Amino acid sequence: MNEILTKTFNIMISCPSDMATYSQLVRDLITEYNTKEGIYKGVLFVPQDWKNDTRTAYGASAQSIIDQQITNSADAVIALFGAKFGTPTNGFASGTLSEIESVHLNGGEVMTYFCTGKGIELSSIDLEQLLAVR
């Protein structure tokens, strides 16, 4: 039996609420890569986001809890933006921006993507949020 040493990378998926479907798509693609390629190549990516991978806690702000449980140990962040910038938190204009900045300051990779088409419902666009994204 051949023994393969496996390197894992924690990948934070961060986005405002309007990109939840795309966040799940990214998670699914990472899982598919791990299954089809990563296991055999010895490189696995662990997708993490606040909805699926945090637990409730007491005594700190929601963003601080997310940071303690996910952001501070992320090797990279995949940030997705559509028509919303997000909700202000911990001195940042949005939780996603806070997570981007934290991962960057910790030496991690930052990958930012913008949805520019079909996934955005025009009737639900808040112009202030859209301007913040731009």
mmCIF file of C-alpha atoms in Angstrom:
data_model
loop_
_atom_site.group_PDB
_atom_site.id
_atom_site.type_symbol
_atom_site.label_atom_id
_atom_site.label_comp_id
_atom_site.label_asym_id
_atom_site.label_seq_id
_atom_site.Cartn_x
_atom_site.Cartn_y
_atom_site.Cartn_z
ATOM 1 C CA MET A 1 0.000 0.000 0.000
ATOM 2 C CA ASN A 2 1.355 3.429 -0.963
ATOM 3 C CA GLU A 3 1.239 6.035 1.728
ATOM 4 C CA ILE A 4 0.346 9.544 0.561
ATOM 5 C CA LEU A 5 1.006 12.492 2.807
ATOM 6 C CA THR A 6 -1.901 14.887 2.570
ATOM 7 C CA LYS A 7 -1.705 18.648 2.906
ATOM 8 C CA THR A 8 -4.954 20.391 3.833
ATOM 9 C CA PHE A 9 -5.841 24.022 3.294
ATOM 10 C CA ASN A 10 -8.725 25.755 5.085
ATOM 11 C CA ILE A 11 -10.704 27.769 2.542
ATOM 12 C CA MET A 12 -13.178 30.283 3.915
ATOM 13 C CA ILE A 13 -16.132 31.047 1.661
ATOM 14 C CA SER A 14 -17.406 34.512 2.494
ATOM 15 C CA CYS A 15 -20.317 36.428 1.002
ATOM 16 C CA PRO A 16 -23.350 38.573 1.726
ATOM 17 C CA SER A 17 -26.737 36.846 1.808
ATOM 18 C CA ASP A 18 -27.531 37.360 -1.880
ATOM 19 C CA MET A 19 -24.677 35.028 -2.866
ATOM 20 C CA ALA A 20 -25.713 32.056 -0.687
ATOM 21 C CA THR A 21 -26.502 29.884 -3.733
ATOM 22 C CA TYR A 22 -23.099 30.635 -5.228
ATOM 23 C CA SER A 23 -21.423 29.973 -1.900
ATOM 24 C CA GLN A 24 -22.935 26.497 -1.896
ATOM 25 C CA LEU A 25 -21.787 26.010 -5.493
ATOM 26 C CA VAL A 26 -18.203 26.860 -4.508
ATOM 27 C CA ARG A 27 -18.437 24.433 -1.578
ATOM 28 C CA ASP A 28 -19.731 21.704 -3.904
ATOM 29 C CA LEU A 29 -16.941 22.322 -6.431
ATOM 30 C CA ILE A 30 -14.278 22.119 -3.735
ATOM 31 C CA THR A 31 -15.781 18.853 -2.476
ATOM 32 C CA GLU A 32 -15.868 17.489 -6.026
ATOM 33 C CA TYR A 33 -12.203 18.413 -6.538
ATOM 34 C CA ASN A 34 -11.256 16.717 -3.275
ATOM 35 C CA THR A 35 -13.066 13.544 -4.281
ATOM 36 C CA LYS A 36 -11.827 13.366 -7.867
ATOM 37 C CA GLU A 37 -8.320 14.797 -7.588
ATOM 38 C CA GLY A 38 -7.288 15.944 -4.150
ATOM 39 C CA ILE A 39 -7.231 12.557 -2.455
ATOM 40 C CA TYR A 40 -4.928 11.159 -5.129
ATOM 41 C CA LYS A 41 -2.680 14.212 -5.267
ATOM 42 C CA GLY A 42 -2.432 14.582 -1.508
ATOM 43 C CA VAL A 43 -3.905 18.100 -1.465
ATOM 44 C CA LEU A 44 -7.301 18.688 0.133
ATOM 45 C CA PHE A 45 -9.203 21.929 0.512
ATOM 46 C CA VAL A 46 -11.530 22.238 3.495
ATOM 47 C CA PRO A 47 -14.406 24.568 2.601
ATOM 48 C CA GLN A 48 -15.740 26.555 5.548
ATOM 49 C CA ASP A 49 -18.427 29.195 5.938
ATOM 50 C CA TRP A 50 -20.302 30.652 8.861
ATOM 51 C CA LYS A 51 -23.631 28.986 8.029
ATOM 52 C CA ASN A 52 -22.290 25.434 7.921
ATOM 53 C CA ASP A 53 -19.180 25.448 10.063
ATOM 54 C CA THR A 54 -19.666 27.614 13.138
ATOM 55 C CA ARG A 55 -21.360 26.731 16.374
ATOM 56 C CA THR A 56 -23.201 29.045 18.693
ATOM 57 C CA ALA A 57 -21.177 30.737 21.378
ATOM 58 C CA TYR A 58 -21.685 33.351 24.049
ATOM 59 C CA GLY A 59 -19.686 36.351 25.157
ATOM 60 C CA ALA A 60 -18.549 37.960 21.900
ATOM 61 C CA SER A 61 -20.011 39.507 18.769
ATOM 62 C CA ALA A 62 -21.142 37.194 15.999
ATOM 63 C CA GLN A 63 -18.244 38.322 13.784
ATOM 64 C CA SER A 64 -15.718 37.717 16.561
ATOM 65 C CA ILE A 65 -17.062 34.195 16.998
ATOM 66 C CA ILE A 66 -16.831 33.542 13.243
ATOM 67 C CA ASP A 67 -13.278 34.883 13.299
ATOM 68 C CA GLN A 68 -12.288 32.638 16.213
ATOM 69 C CA GLN A 69 -13.845 29.529 14.702
ATOM 70 C CA ILE A 70 -12.997 29.972 11.004
ATOM 71 C CA THR A 71 -11.390 33.199 9.797
ATOM 72 C CA ASN A 72 -8.256 33.171 11.954
ATOM 73 C CA SER A 73 -7.235 29.691 10.740
ATOM 74 C CA ALA A 74 -8.142 30.195 7.072
ATOM 75 C CA ASP A 75 -5.369 29.725 4.528
ATOM 76 C CA ALA A 76 -7.465 31.553 1.940
ATOM 77 C CA VAL A 77 -10.789 33.299 1.524
ATOM 78 C CA ILE A 78 -13.031 33.123 -1.510
ATOM 79 C CA ALA A 79 -15.220 36.234 -1.319
ATOM 80 C CA LEU A 80 -18.310 36.479 -3.488
ATOM 81 C CA PHE A 81 -20.193 39.692 -4.178
ATOM 82 C CA GLY A 82 -23.376 40.329 -6.139
ATOM 83 C CA ALA A 83 -25.670 43.261 -5.533
ATOM 84 C CA LYS A 84 -25.133 43.406 -1.743
ATOM 85 C CA PHE A 85 -22.046 44.469 0.179
ATOM 86 C CA GLY A 86 -23.318 43.060 3.463
ATOM 87 C CA THR A 87 -23.990 44.111 7.022
ATOM 88 C CA PRO A 88 -21.589 46.355 8.977
ATOM 89 C CA THR A 89 -19.704 44.540 11.734
ATOM 90 C CA ASN A 90 -16.758 45.146 14.088
ATOM 91 C CA GLY A 91 -15.768 48.453 12.503
ATOM 92 C CA PHE A 92 -15.973 47.195 8.909
ATOM 93 C CA ALA A 93 -18.561 48.050 6.267
ATOM 94 C CA SER A 94 -19.468 44.344 6.038
ATOM 95 C CA GLY A 95 -18.656 40.978 7.564
ATOM 96 C CA THR A 96 -17.243 39.834 4.230
ATOM 97 C CA LEU A 97 -14.864 42.813 4.128
ATOM 98 C CA SER A 98 -13.823 42.063 7.718
ATOM 99 C CA GLU A 99 -13.054 38.450 6.763
ATOM 100 C CA ILE A 100 -11.095 39.492 3.653
ATOM 101 C CA GLU A 101 -8.991 41.877 5.713
ATOM 102 C CA SER A 102 -8.377 39.333 8.499
ATOM 103 C CA VAL A 103 -7.270 36.573 6.128
ATOM 104 C CA HIS A 104 -5.042 39.021 4.254
ATOM 105 C CA LEU A 105 -3.402 40.297 7.461
ATOM 106 C CA ASN A 106 -2.791 36.686 8.550
ATOM 107 C CA GLY A 107 -0.896 36.026 5.307
ATOM 108 C CA GLY A 108 -3.642 34.108 3.526
ATOM 109 C CA GLU A 109 -4.702 34.298 -0.091
ATOM 110 C CA VAL A 110 -7.684 36.486 -0.988
ATOM 111 C CA MET A 111 -9.777 35.648 -4.038
ATOM 112 C CA THR A 112 -12.631 38.053 -4.757
ATOM 113 C CA TYR A 113 -15.318 37.386 -7.353
ATOM 114 C CA PHE A 114 -18.199 39.520 -8.558
ATOM 115 C CA CYS A 115 -21.448 38.151 -9.986
ATOM 116 C CA THR A 116 -22.490 40.361 -12.862
ATOM 117 C CA GLY A 117 -25.535 38.769 -14.326
ATOM 118 C CA LYS A 118 -28.172 36.113 -14.124
ATOM 119 C CA GLY A 119 -28.134 35.380 -10.399
ATOM 120 C CA ILE A 120 -29.227 38.850 -9.341
ATOM 121 C CA GLU A 121 -32.915 39.678 -8.961
ATOM 122 C CA LEU A 122 -33.252 43.291 -10.145
ATOM 123 C CA SER A 123 -36.347 44.022 -8.062
ATOM 124 C CA SER A 124 -34.457 43.227 -4.849
ATOM 125 C CA ILE A 125 -31.471 45.507 -5.456
ATOM 126 C CA ASP A 126 -30.753 48.087 -2.769
ATOM 127 C CA LEU A 127 -28.888 50.886 -4.562
ATOM 128 C CA GLU A 128 -26.814 51.791 -1.504
ATOM 129 C CA GLN A 129 -25.643 48.178 -1.205
ATOM 130 C CA LEU A 130 -24.844 47.995 -4.927
ATOM 131 C CA LEU A 131 -22.839 51.220 -4.728
ATOM 132 C CA ALA A 132 -20.861 49.809 -1.806
ATOM 133 C CA VAL A 133 -19.985 46.735 -3.894
ATOM 134 C CA ARG A 134 -18.859 48.929 -6.779
#
